mmCIF file of C-alpha atoms in Angstrom:
data_model
loop_
_atom_site.group_PDB
_atom_site.id
_atom_site.type_symbol
_atom_site.label_atom_id
_atom_site.label_comp_id
_atom_site.label_asym_id
_atom_site.label_seq_id
_atom_site.Cartn_x
_atom_site.Cartn_y
_atom_site.Cartn_z
ATOM 1 C CA MET F 30 -47.442 19.223 -10.852
ATOM 2 C CA GLU F 31 -46.203 22.541 -12.132
ATOM 3 C CA ASN F 32 -44.504 24.473 -9.353
ATOM 4 C CA THR F 33 -42.027 26.688 -11.168
ATOM 5 C CA LYS F 34 -44.015 29.824 -10.286
ATOM 6 C CA LEU F 35 -44.108 29.230 -6.544
ATOM 7 C CA THR F 36 -42.476 32.039 -4.587
ATOM 8 C CA SER F 37 -40.888 31.550 -1.178
ATOM 9 C CA LEU F 38 -44.059 32.797 0.491
ATOM 10 C CA ASP F 39 -46.188 30.508 -1.700
ATOM 11 C CA LYS F 40 -44.122 27.570 -0.482
ATOM 12 C CA LEU F 41 -44.423 28.766 3.104
ATOM 13 C CA GLN F 42 -48.208 28.649 2.807
ATOM 14 C CA ARG F 43 -47.934 24.952 1.970
ATOM 15 C CA ILE F 44 -45.774 24.176 5.011
ATOM 16 C CA ALA F 45 -46.891 23.002 8.430
ATOM 17 C CA VAL F 46 -44.304 23.093 11.210
ATOM 18 C CA ILE F 47 -44.432 20.150 13.614
ATOM 19 C CA THR F 48 -42.652 20.861 16.900
ATOM 20 C CA PRO F 49 -42.031 17.777 19.100
ATOM 21 C CA GLN F 50 -42.483 18.387 22.821
ATOM 22 C CA PHE F 51 -40.897 15.583 24.778
ATOM 23 C CA ARG F 52 -39.283 15.664 28.188
ATOM 24 C CA ILE F 53 -37.593 12.654 29.779
ATOM 25 C CA TRP F 54 -36.499 12.266 33.382
ATOM 26 C CA THR F 55 -32.759 11.766 33.602
ATOM 27 C CA GLY F 56 -33.042 9.293 36.493
ATOM 28 C CA GLU F 57 -30.341 11.300 38.262
ATOM 29 C CA THR F 58 -29.786 13.840 40.991
ATOM 30 C CA VAL F 59 -26.926 16.081 42.024
ATOM 31 C CA LEU F 60 -23.873 14.319 43.459
ATOM 32 C CA LYS F 61 -23.228 15.422 47.041
ATOM 33 C CA ALA F 62 -20.046 15.521 49.146
ATOM 34 C CA THR F 63 -21.421 12.702 51.272
ATOM 35 C CA ASP F 64 -21.423 10.454 48.210
ATOM 36 C CA PHE F 65 -17.604 10.401 48.235
ATOM 37 C CA ILE F 66 -15.787 7.899 50.424
ATOM 38 C CA ILE F 67 -12.593 9.574 51.607
ATOM 39 C CA GLY F 68 -9.822 8.682 53.951
ATOM 40 C CA GLU F 69 -8.301 5.245 54.355
ATOM 41 C CA GLY F 70 -9.908 2.845 51.928
ATOM 42 C CA GLY F 71 -11.651 5.734 50.200
ATOM 43 C CA GLU F 72 -12.665 5.550 46.560
ATOM 44 C CA LEU F 73 -14.460 7.501 43.894
ATOM 45 C CA PRO F 74 -17.931 6.415 42.767
ATOM 46 C CA ASP F 75 -17.837 4.193 39.698
ATOM 47 C CA SER F 76 -18.919 5.642 36.366
ATOM 48 C CA GLU F 77 -22.155 3.643 36.263
ATOM 49 C CA PHE F 78 -23.263 5.219 39.525
ATOM 50 C CA ALA F 79 -22.024 8.779 39.022
ATOM 51 C CA SER F 80 -20.810 10.979 36.198
ATOM 52 C CA LEU F 81 -20.144 14.694 35.690
ATOM 53 C CA GLY F 82 -21.359 15.691 39.121
ATOM 54 C CA ARG F 83 -24.563 13.660 39.029
ATOM 55 C CA LYS F 84 -25.525 10.266 40.391
ATOM 56 C CA ALA F 85 -28.054 7.754 39.120
ATOM 57 C CA LEU F 86 -31.115 6.931 41.222
ATOM 58 C CA ILE F 87 -32.240 3.926 39.165
ATOM 59 C CA ASP F 88 -30.773 1.769 36.421
ATOM 60 C CA LYS F 89 -30.962 4.052 33.384
ATOM 61 C CA GLN F 90 -31.792 1.143 31.111
ATOM 62 C CA HIS F 91 -35.368 1.579 32.305
ATOM 63 C CA LEU F 92 -35.392 4.946 30.517
ATOM 64 C CA ASN F 93 -34.160 3.729 27.138
ATOM 65 C CA VAL F 94 -37.692 3.080 25.893
ATOM 66 C CA PHE F 95 -38.533 6.777 26.248
ATOM 67 C CA ARG F 96 -35.503 7.897 24.266
ATOM 68 C CA ASN F 97 -36.315 5.358 21.552
ATOM 69 C CA LEU F 98 -39.913 6.557 21.236
ATOM 70 C CA ARG F 99 -38.849 10.206 21.125
ATOM 71 C CA ASP F 100 -36.198 9.480 18.498
ATOM 72 C CA ASN F 101 -38.630 7.418 16.416
ATOM 73 C CA PHE F 102 -41.134 10.271 16.574
ATOM 74 C CA ARG F 103 -38.529 12.663 15.207
ATOM 75 C CA LYS F 104 -37.450 10.107 12.611
ATOM 76 C CA GLU F 105 -41.050 9.788 11.403
ATOM 77 C CA CYS F 106 -41.273 13.554 10.992
ATOM 78 C CA GLY F 107 -37.945 13.556 9.170
ATOM 79 C CA SER F 108 -39.060 10.842 6.764
ATOM 80 C CA ILE F 109 -41.233 13.338 4.886
ATOM 81 C CA GLY F 110 -40.065 16.636 6.370
ATOM 82 C CA LEU F 111 -37.019 18.774 7.058
ATOM 83 C CA PRO F 112 -35.680 20.576 10.148
ATOM 84 C CA PHE F 113 -37.208 24.042 10.198
ATOM 85 C CA LEU F 114 -37.582 26.719 12.897
ATOM 86 C CA GLY F 115 -36.977 24.262 15.736
ATOM 87 C CA GLY F 116 -39.375 21.675 14.360
ATOM 88 C CA PHE F 117 -40.024 19.908 11.073
ATOM 89 C CA ALA F 118 -41.365 21.452 7.871
ATOM 90 C CA VAL F 119 -43.980 19.119 6.351
ATOM 91 C CA GLU F 120 -46.319 19.784 3.451
ATOM 92 C CA LEU F 121 -49.814 20.512 4.738
ATOM 93 C CA SER F 122 -51.337 17.808 2.546
ATOM 94 C CA LYS F 123 -49.239 15.173 4.344
ATOM 95 C CA LEU F 124 -50.564 15.918 7.832
ATOM 96 C CA ASP F 125 -53.530 13.567 7.640
ATOM 97 C CA GLU F 126 -51.153 10.755 6.712
ATOM 98 C CA LEU F 127 -48.550 11.619 9.345
ATOM 99 C CA LYS F 128 -50.544 12.570 12.434
ATOM 100 C CA PRO F 129 -51.961 9.105 13.266
ATOM 101 C CA MET F 130 -48.412 7.732 13.437
ATOM 102 C CA LEU F 131 -47.254 10.619 15.615
ATOM 103 C CA ASP F 132 -50.263 10.208 17.893
ATOM 104 C CA ASP F 133 -49.386 6.547 18.265
ATOM 105 C CA TYR F 134 -45.851 7.383 19.424
ATOM 106 C CA VAL F 135 -47.216 9.888 21.927
ATOM 107 C CA GLN F 136 -49.675 7.324 23.293
ATOM 108 C CA GLN F 137 -46.953 4.690 23.582
ATOM 109 C CA PHE F 138 -44.799 7.204 25.454
ATOM 110 C CA LYS F 139 -47.609 7.945 27.916
ATOM 111 C CA THR F 140 -48.233 4.232 28.425
ATOM 112 C CA GLU F 141 -44.564 3.743 29.273
ATOM 113 C CA ILE F 142 -44.768 6.592 31.782
ATOM 114 C CA ASP F 143 -47.554 4.679 33.536
ATOM 115 C CA ASN F 144 -45.483 1.492 33.457
ATOM 116 C CA LEU F 145 -42.434 3.232 34.908
ATOM 117 C CA CYS F 146 -44.401 4.922 37.665
ATOM 118 C CA ALA F 147 -46.017 1.614 38.587
ATOM 119 C CA ASN F 148 -42.588 0.044 39.074
ATOM 120 C CA VAL F 149 -40.305 2.930 40.031
ATOM 121 C CA GLU F 150 -40.354 2.107 43.764
ATOM 122 C CA ARG F 151 -38.980 -1.332 42.958
ATOM 123 C CA TYR F 152 -36.417 0.174 40.617
ATOM 124 C CA PHE F 153 -35.195 2.415 43.455
ATOM 125 C CA GLU F 154 -34.742 -0.596 45.729
ATOM 126 C CA ASP F 155 -33.016 -2.660 43.046
ATOM 127 C CA TRP F 156 -30.530 0.142 42.510
ATOM 128 C CA ARG F 157 -29.817 0.464 46.240
ATOM 129 C CA GLU F 158 -29.111 -3.259 46.421
ATOM 130 C CA LYS F 159 -26.749 -2.989 43.474
ATOM 131 C CA ASN F 160 -24.881 -0.083 45.144
ATOM 132 C CA PRO F 161 -24.783 -0.981 48.859
ATOM 133 C CA LYS F 162 -22.015 1.552 49.627
ATOM 134 C CA TYR F 163 -24.385 4.359 48.717
ATOM 135 C CA ALA F 164 -27.611 2.762 49.870
ATOM 136 C CA GLN F 165 -28.319 5.300 52.618
ATOM 137 C CA ASN F 166 -27.728 8.312 50.414
ATOM 138 C CA LEU F 167 -29.890 6.792 47.675
ATOM 139 C CA LEU F 168 -32.694 6.314 50.191
ATOM 140 C CA THR F 169 -32.469 9.997 51.131
ATOM 141 C CA ASP F 170 -32.475 11.207 47.522
ATOM 142 C CA ARG F 171 -35.170 8.989 46.074
ATOM 143 C CA LYS F 172 -38.096 10.728 44.369
ATOM 144 C CA SER F 173 -41.806 10.282 44.852
ATOM 145 C CA VAL F 174 -43.891 8.700 42.122
ATOM 146 C CA GLU F 175 -45.629 12.042 41.557
ATOM 147 C CA ASP F 176 -42.282 13.782 41.199
ATOM 148 C CA VAL F 177 -41.094 11.211 38.674
ATOM 149 C CA ARG F 178 -44.282 11.530 36.608
ATOM 150 C CA SER F 179 -43.982 15.319 36.509
ATOM 151 C CA ARG F 180 -40.575 15.051 34.861
ATOM 152 C CA PHE F 181 -42.004 13.482 31.697
ATOM 153 C CA LYS F 182 -43.875 15.081 28.861
ATOM 154 C CA ALA F 183 -45.035 13.836 25.460
ATOM 155 C CA GLY F 184 -46.792 15.688 22.673
ATOM 156 C CA TYR F 185 -46.334 17.968 19.717
ATOM 157 C CA VAL F 186 -47.600 21.230 18.283
ATOM 158 C CA VAL F 187 -48.557 21.887 14.662
ATOM 159 C CA ASN F 188 -48.258 25.473 13.456
ATOM 160 C CA LYS F 189 -48.458 27.454 10.281
ATOM 161 C CA VAL F 190 -45.952 30.292 9.955
ATOM 162 C CA THR F 191 -47.131 33.703 8.814
ATOM 163 C CA PRO F 192 -44.460 36.417 8.582
ATOM 164 C CA LEU F 193 -45.040 39.927 9.867
ATOM 165 C CA GLU F 194 -45.462 42.578 7.220
ATOM 166 C CA GLY F 195 -42.077 43.888 6.182
ATOM 167 C CA GLU F 196 -40.249 41.068 7.999
ATOM 168 C CA THR F 197 -40.211 38.385 5.328
ATOM 169 C CA GLU F 198 -36.638 38.455 4.032
ATOM 170 C CA SER F 199 -35.007 36.209 6.644
ATOM 171 C CA LEU F 200 -37.927 33.781 6.582
ATOM 172 C CA GLU F 201 -37.778 33.565 2.793
ATOM 173 C CA ARG F 202 -34.094 32.662 3.033
ATOM 174 C CA GLU F 203 -34.960 29.863 5.437
ATOM 175 C CA VAL F 204 -37.609 28.504 3.075
ATOM 176 C CA GLU F 205 -35.331 28.637 0.030
ATOM 177 C CA GLY F 206 -32.610 26.911 2.027
ATOM 178 C CA LEU F 207 -34.802 23.826 2.523
ATOM 179 C CA TYR F 208 -33.976 22.567 -0.976
ATOM 180 C CA GLY F 209 -30.269 22.459 -0.159
ATOM 181 C CA VAL F 210 -30.995 20.787 3.185
ATOM 182 C CA LEU F 211 -32.988 18.096 1.373
ATOM 183 C CA LEU F 212 -30.215 17.337 -1.128
ATOM 184 C CA GLU F 213 -27.622 17.264 1.641
ATOM 185 C CA GLY F 214 -29.739 14.745 3.542
ATOM 186 C CA ILE F 215 -29.954 12.521 0.468
ATOM 187 C CA ARG F 216 -26.178 12.734 0.017
ATOM 188 C CA GLU F 217 -25.538 11.850 3.654
ATOM 189 C CA GLU F 218 -27.852 8.836 3.568
ATOM 190 C CA ALA F 219 -26.327 7.567 0.328
ATOM 191 C CA ALA F 220 -22.782 8.051 1.640
ATOM 192 C CA LYS F 221 -23.601 6.276 4.896
ATOM 193 C CA TYR F 222 -25.128 3.281 3.145
ATOM 194 C CA LEU F 223 -22.280 3.192 0.637
ATOM 195 C CA SER F 224 -19.619 3.054 3.354
ATOM 196 C CA THR F 225 -21.383 0.737 5.797
ATOM 197 C CA SER F 226 -23.174 -1.770 3.564
ATOM 198 C CA ILE F 227 -21.793 -1.697 0.025
ATOM 199 C CA THR F 228 -18.095 -0.837 -0.066
ATOM 200 C CA GLY F 229 -15.912 -3.885 0.540
ATOM 201 C CA SER F 230 -18.733 -6.334 -0.172
ATOM 202 C CA GLU F 231 -19.600 -8.314 -3.277
ATOM 203 C CA GLU F 232 -23.331 -8.566 -2.704
ATOM 204 C CA VAL F 233 -26.132 -6.891 -0.772
ATOM 205 C CA THR F 234 -29.619 -7.950 0.262
ATOM 206 C CA GLN F 235 -32.990 -6.588 -0.808
ATOM 207 C CA LYS F 236 -32.778 -4.194 2.151
ATOM 208 C CA ALA F 237 -30.861 -1.927 -0.205
ATOM 209 C CA LYS F 238 -34.153 -1.008 -1.837
ATOM 210 C CA ALA F 239 -35.526 0.183 1.489
ATOM 211 C CA VAL F 240 -32.855 2.879 1.454
ATOM 212 C CA ILE F 241 -33.839 3.918 -2.068
ATOM 213 C CA PHE F 242 -37.514 3.890 -1.089
ATOM 214 C CA ARG F 243 -36.848 6.249 1.843
ATOM 215 C CA MET F 244 -35.049 8.650 -0.470
ATOM 216 C CA MET F 245 -37.858 8.570 -3.044
ATOM 217 C CA LYS F 246 -40.532 8.989 -0.370
ATOM 218 C CA LYS F 247 -38.830 12.060 1.053
ATOM 219 C CA LEU F 248 -38.228 13.588 -2.372
ATOM 220 C CA HIS F 249 -41.855 12.965 -3.317
ATOM 221 C CA SER F 250 -43.120 14.586 -0.123
ATOM 222 C CA LEU F 251 -41.117 17.766 -0.709
ATOM 223 C CA GLU F 252 -41.391 18.181 -4.487
ATOM 224 C CA PHE F 253 -43.212 21.483 -4.095
ATOM 225 C CA LEU F 254 -39.969 23.107 -2.894
ATOM 226 C CA ASN F 255 -38.290 22.917 -6.288
ATOM 227 C CA PRO F 256 -39.257 21.384 -9.656
ATOM 228 C CA GLU F 257 -35.811 19.763 -9.876
ATOM 229 C CA ILE F 258 -36.724 17.455 -6.973
ATOM 230 C CA ARG F 259 -39.215 15.544 -9.076
ATOM 231 C CA SER F 260 -36.685 15.128 -11.868
ATOM 232 C CA LEU F 261 -34.154 13.684 -9.426
ATOM 233 C CA ARG F 262 -36.697 11.307 -7.922
ATOM 234 C CA ARG F 263 -37.724 10.051 -11.358
ATOM 235 C CA MET F 264 -34.105 9.456 -12.342
ATOM 236 C CA ILE F 265 -33.428 7.514 -9.138
ATOM 237 C CA HIS F 266 -36.512 5.391 -9.829
ATOM 238 C CA SER F 267 -35.416 4.752 -13.406
ATOM 239 C CA GLU F 268 -32.304 3.000 -12.105
ATOM 240 C CA ALA F 269 -33.907 1.356 -9.076
ATOM 241 C CA LYS F 270 -36.556 -0.354 -11.209
ATOM 242 C CA LEU F 271 -33.795 -2.244 -13.017
ATOM 243 C CA LEU F 272 -32.805 -4.044 -9.812
ATOM 244 C CA PRO F 273 -34.258 -7.530 -9.265
ATOM 245 C CA SER F 274 -37.216 -7.906 -6.903
ATOM 246 C CA LYS F 275 -35.918 -11.091 -5.266
ATOM 247 C CA GLY F 276 -32.607 -12.485 -4.113
ATOM 248 C CA LYS F 277 -29.323 -10.808 -3.333
ATOM 249 C CA LEU F 278 -27.886 -8.150 -5.595
ATOM 250 C CA ARG F 279 -24.762 -9.531 -7.222
ATOM 251 C CA GLY F 280 -22.708 -8.872 -10.327
ATOM 252 C CA SER F 281 -24.060 -6.069 -12.507
ATOM 253 C CA ASP F 282 -26.959 -5.495 -10.080
ATOM 254 C CA TYR F 283 -24.515 -4.915 -7.235
ATOM 255 C CA TRP F 284 -22.465 -2.505 -9.345
ATOM 256 C CA ARG F 285 -25.601 -0.676 -10.515
ATOM 257 C CA LEU F 286 -26.512 -0.052 -6.895
ATOM 258 C CA PHE F 287 -22.911 0.927 -6.133
ATOM 259 C CA GLY F 288 -22.928 3.420 -9.002
ATOM 260 C CA LEU F 289 -26.284 4.901 -8.019
ATOM 261 C CA MET F 290 -25.245 5.426 -4.397
ATOM 262 C CA THR F 291 -21.874 6.831 -5.425
ATOM 263 C CA ILE F 292 -23.572 9.410 -7.639
ATOM 264 C CA LEU F 293 -26.107 10.376 -4.981
ATOM 265 C CA SER F 294 -23.357 10.736 -2.355
ATOM 266 C CA SER F 295 -21.492 13.234 -4.536
ATOM 267 C CA GLN F 296 -22.639 16.856 -4.637
ATOM 268 C CA LYS F 297 -21.052 17.462 -8.039
ATOM 269 C CA LEU F 298 -22.430 14.332 -9.696
ATOM 270 C CA THR F 299 -25.891 14.954 -8.263
ATOM 271 C CA GLU F 300 -25.863 18.529 -9.524
ATOM 272 C CA ASP F 301 -24.700 17.311 -12.941
ATOM 273 C CA ILE F 302 -27.591 14.889 -13.403
ATOM 274 C CA ILE F 303 -30.143 17.401 -12.093
ATOM 275 C CA SER F 304 -28.919 20.082 -14.490
ATOM 276 C CA GLY F 305 -28.830 17.651 -17.420
ATOM 277 C CA LYS F 306 -25.085 17.998 -17.826
ATOM 278 C CA SER F 307 -24.757 14.255 -17.218
ATOM 279 C CA ASN F 308 -27.066 11.310 -17.825
ATOM 280 C CA ILE F 309 -27.695 9.155 -14.774
ATOM 281 C CA SER F 310 -27.932 5.912 -16.743
ATOM 282 C CA SER F 311 -24.638 6.572 -18.474
ATOM 283 C CA LEU F 312 -22.974 7.484 -15.186
ATOM 284 C CA VAL F 313 -24.331 4.407 -13.414
ATOM 285 C CA GLY F 314 -23.305 2.264 -16.380
ATOM 286 C CA SER F 315 -19.737 3.507 -16.092
ATOM 287 C CA TYR F 316 -19.469 1.758 -12.717
ATOM 288 C CA ILE F 317 -20.615 -1.629 -14.052
ATOM 289 C CA PRO F 318 -17.656 -3.786 -15.170
ATOM 290 C CA GLU F 319 -18.117 -5.094 -18.695
ATOM 291 C CA SER F 320 -17.436 -8.644 -17.515
ATOM 292 C CA THR F 321 -20.583 -8.606 -15.356
ATOM 293 C CA GLN F 322 -22.823 -7.620 -18.263
ATOM 294 C CA SER F 323 -22.206 -10.672 -20.431
ATOM 295 C CA ASN F 324 -25.371 -12.428 -19.320
ATOM 296 C CA GLN F 325 -27.651 -9.420 -19.638
ATOM 297 C CA PRO F 326 -30.327 -9.720 -22.370
ATOM 298 C CA GLU F 327 -29.948 -7.346 -25.297
ATOM 299 C CA LYS F 328 -32.773 -5.067 -26.356
ATOM 300 C CA SER F 329 -32.784 -2.771 -29.331
ATOM 301 C CA GLU F 330 -36.020 -0.805 -29.028
ATOM 302 C CA VAL F 331 -35.643 2.845 -28.085
ATOM 303 C CA LEU F 332 -38.796 4.672 -27.128
ATOM 304 C CA VAL F 333 -39.520 8.370 -26.986
ATOM 305 C CA GLN F 334 -42.727 9.137 -25.119
ATOM 306 C CA GLU F 335 -44.489 12.434 -24.595
ATOM 307 C CA THR F 336 -45.770 13.313 -21.166
ATOM 308 C CA THR F 337 -49.353 12.718 -20.171
ATOM 309 C CA PRO F 338 -51.157 13.438 -16.907
ATOM 310 C CA ASP F 339 -49.763 11.181 -14.221
ATOM 311 C CA THR F 340 -51.561 7.954 -13.446
ATOM 312 C CA ASP F 341 -51.038 5.108 -11.010
ATOM 313 C CA GLU F 342 -49.835 2.606 -13.598
ATOM 314 C CA GLY F 343 -46.487 0.904 -13.224
ATOM 315 C CA MET F 344 -46.102 1.720 -9.550
ATOM 316 C CA SER F 345 -45.292 -1.744 -8.195
ATOM 317 C CA LEU F 346 -41.529 -1.390 -7.732
ATOM 318 C CA PHE F 347 -41.612 -0.933 -3.981
ATOM 319 C CA GLU F 348 -44.179 -2.470 -1.670
ATOM 320 C CA GLY F 349 -46.374 0.184 -0.134
ATOM 321 C CA LEU F 350 -45.696 2.697 -2.878
ATOM 322 C CA ASP F 351 -48.654 1.730 -5.030
ATOM 323 C CA ASN F 352 -51.335 3.264 -2.853
ATOM 324 C CA GLN F 353 -49.628 6.570 -2.227
ATOM 325 C CA SER F 354 -51.050 9.515 -4.108
ATOM 326 C CA SER F 355 -50.559 13.238 -3.978
ATOM 327 C CA GLN F 356 -53.447 15.268 -2.580
ATOM 328 C CA ALA F 357 -51.711 18.626 -3.001
ATOM 329 C CA GLU F 358 -53.842 21.748 -3.210
ATOM 330 C CA VAL F 359 -54.913 22.584 -6.750
ATOM 331 C CA THR F 360 -54.355 26.160 -7.860
ATOM 332 C CA GLU F 361 -55.241 27.872 -11.133
ATOM 333 C CA LYS F 362 -53.590 26.303 -14.190
ATOM 334 C CA GLU F 363 -52.297 23.342 -12.140
ATOM 335 C CA GLU F 364 -53.289 19.830 -13.114
ATOM 336 C CA VAL F 365 -54.392 17.227 -10.579
ATOM 337 C CA SER F 366 -51.800 14.487 -10.656
ATOM 338 C CA ASN F 367 -49.936 11.964 -8.630
ATOM 339 C CA PRO F 368 -46.250 12.952 -8.824
ATOM 340 C CA MET F 369 -45.199 9.561 -7.490
ATOM 341 C CA ASP F 370 -46.081 8.022 -10.851
ATOM 342 C CA ILE F 371 -43.178 6.876 -12.962
ATOM 343 C CA PRO F 372 -44.079 4.471 -15.774
ATOM 344 C CA LEU F 373 -42.280 1.148 -15.514
ATOM 345 C CA GLU F 374 -42.986 -1.855 -17.715
ATOM 346 C CA SER F 375 -46.040 -0.344 -19.438
ATOM 347 C CA ALA F 376 -46.435 3.407 -19.726
ATOM 348 C CA VAL F 377 -49.437 5.467 -20.697
ATOM 349 C CA ALA F 378 -48.666 7.970 -23.428
ATOM 350 C CA GLU F 379 -50.687 9.781 -26.073
ATOM 351 C CA GLU F 380 -48.183 9.034 -28.760
ATOM 352 C CA THR F 381 -45.240 6.647 -28.938
ATOM 353 C CA SER F 382 -42.574 7.074 -31.582
ATOM 354 C CA GLU F 383 -39.796 4.677 -32.384
ATOM 355 C CA VAL F 384 -36.366 6.158 -33.041
ATOM 356 C CA THR F 385 -34.419 3.981 -35.423
ATOM 357 C CA LYS F 386 -30.764 3.200 -34.887
ATOM 358 C CA GLN F 387 -28.437 5.756 -36.398
ATOM 359 C CA GLU F 388 -24.780 6.069 -37.192
ATOM 360 C CA VAL F 389 -23.418 8.820 -34.968
ATOM 361 C CA LYS F 390 -20.110 10.280 -34.073
ATOM 362 C CA PRO F 391 -18.513 8.629 -31.058
ATOM 363 C CA GLU F 392 -18.727 11.797 -28.989
ATOM 364 C CA ALA F 393 -22.464 12.360 -29.617
ATOM 365 C CA SER F 394 -24.606 11.811 -26.504
ATOM 366 C CA VAL F 395 -27.982 10.103 -26.322
ATOM 367 C CA ALA F 396 -29.564 13.364 -25.201
ATOM 368 C CA ASP F 397 -28.120 15.249 -28.217
ATOM 369 C CA LEU F 398 -29.464 12.626 -30.632
ATOM 370 C CA LEU F 399 -32.908 12.771 -29.102
ATOM 371 C CA ARG F 400 -32.995 16.567 -29.102
ATOM 372 C CA GLU F 401 -32.156 16.468 -32.821
ATOM 373 C CA GLU F 402 -34.830 13.870 -33.503
ATOM 374 C CA ILE F 403 -37.448 15.758 -31.472
ATOM 375 C CA ALA F 404 -36.649 19.014 -33.269
ATOM 376 C CA LYS F 405 -37.105 17.303 -36.649
ATOM 377 C CA ARG F 406 -40.566 16.201 -35.558
ATOM 378 C CA GLY F 407 -41.596 19.671 -34.467
ATOM 379 C CA GLY F 408 -41.338 19.013 -30.714
ATOM 380 C CA ASP F 409 -39.820 21.120 -27.934
ATOM 381 C CA ALA F 410 -36.274 19.781 -27.809
ATOM 382 C CA ASP F 411 -35.121 22.038 -24.998
ATOM 383 C CA HIS F 412 -37.353 20.732 -22.201
ATOM 384 C CA PHE F 413 -37.337 17.105 -21.336
ATOM 385 C CA VAL F 414 -36.377 14.907 -18.401
ATOM 386 C CA VAL F 415 -34.261 11.807 -18.777
ATOM 387 C CA VAL F 416 -35.820 8.927 -16.895
ATOM 388 C CA SER F 417 -33.757 6.084 -18.236
ATOM 389 C CA ALA F 418 -31.187 5.865 -20.927
ATOM 390 C CA GLU F 419 -28.488 3.520 -22.110
ATOM 391 C CA PRO F 420 -25.991 4.247 -24.896
ATOM 392 C CA LEU F 421 -27.306 3.908 -28.429
ATOM 393 C CA THR F 422 -25.412 1.782 -30.911
ATOM 394 C CA GLN F 423 -22.403 3.719 -32.148
ATOM 395 C CA LYS F 424 -20.359 2.932 -35.240
ATOM 396 C CA SER F 425 -16.920 4.152 -36.096
ATOM 397 C CA LEU F 426 -15.600 4.430 -39.647
ATOM 398 C CA GLU F 427 -12.157 3.341 -38.485
ATOM 399 C CA PRO F 428 -12.352 0.752 -35.707
ATOM 400 C CA ALA F 429 -9.611 1.053 -33.122
ATOM 401 C CA SER F 430 -8.930 -2.681 -33.344
ATOM 402 C CA PRO F 431 -9.524 -5.477 -35.906
ATOM 403 C CA LYS F 432 -12.255 -6.878 -33.659
ATOM 404 C CA PRO F 433 -14.097 -4.007 -32.063
ATOM 405 C CA GLU F 434 -16.212 -4.898 -29.084
ATOM 406 C CA LYS F 435 -19.909 -5.089 -29.688
ATOM 407 C CA VAL F 436 -21.801 -2.331 -27.913
ATOM 408 C CA LYS F 437 -24.963 -3.619 -26.382
ATOM 409 C CA GLU F 438 -28.175 -1.904 -27.274
ATOM 410 C CA GLU F 439 -30.298 -1.143 -24.224
ATOM 411 C CA PRO F 440 -33.732 0.509 -23.974
ATOM 412 C CA ALA F 441 -33.988 4.209 -23.264
ATOM 413 C CA THR F 442 -37.143 5.897 -22.057
ATOM 414 C CA PHE F 443 -37.531 9.673 -22.107
ATOM 415 C CA TRP F 444 -40.381 11.824 -20.854
ATOM 416 C CA PHE F 445 -41.066 15.296 -22.181
#
């Protein structure tokens, strides 16, 4: 969808702010002087019982479920939104999809409050038995069931932000800053996965694609913030679709994933592929050792395809992605489309042209060749997005060695 003309205030009108409202009882109370055993045989309370001037009234493990539900609620908001004004900025069109999941977390939280209150008296007694030295003080400080219930809260508020007249500048800065926050989040997730699951290994499981899916889902949900987001998401998909759908990722597949995550974890490399300064397929390919590519099938066809309105074809790379569609508001001169669509094995296009193999100078890039070819055919050579590209066959008049290595010919798909 075309969004190059959206101003900061236009974007703000498409944002809903979800503010979580959770409160969890600490299970503690203030540590008193009588809780210290002094004199002969005296000792300080152990760390499980007391810490930083407060003492536990029950085993805090009973409270873990509340923290997990609260954190999962926030994680769900963050899966398609960004931190904003104390809550999460989410596109308005995504609310109907998101709210049932948030409501479910809130209901689970309230159910756990009922469960805790039904058992809290027993939890008090269990804790007294576990800490007999402080049993009397714990009996004095125990809370009523009503008091415990009042210390919990679960819910959320959904708002739309409207700036006061003449007071828009700071809010506009916040909105424009969301794009940078999004890219930084992608870099952090890629860097974390790279360091914890890829580096130092020789293979990874199919769970790697769950990480890529999360990135693509978030980018898709926030594409209205900047037109470059869609380009980045399409480029990520162009590499991810080359990974096998079953089995562990080894050899060239492992190194393809390694290269992709390395690029996404680097601010400079990410900016280079977004700006078109670098080609993601070429960069990823530079991380794949030549020895691992020996068993890869060779393909010589190079396709150049013009853009058409998005469809749902070729969306089967990740399970659950097929049925997602964009229901963004349609404004004048905008086309109704599903921006999640990226053609895979079969792509719909009005016209498909085959670019024959050419002899080119070694330094010529794939993008330069295609721009030249497009210009010859009367197309707009200055505006296109690289989805997938591998080096074209290159020939040198004076080979560097008597037996120059054969350069494999891989398919390249471009969308204009």
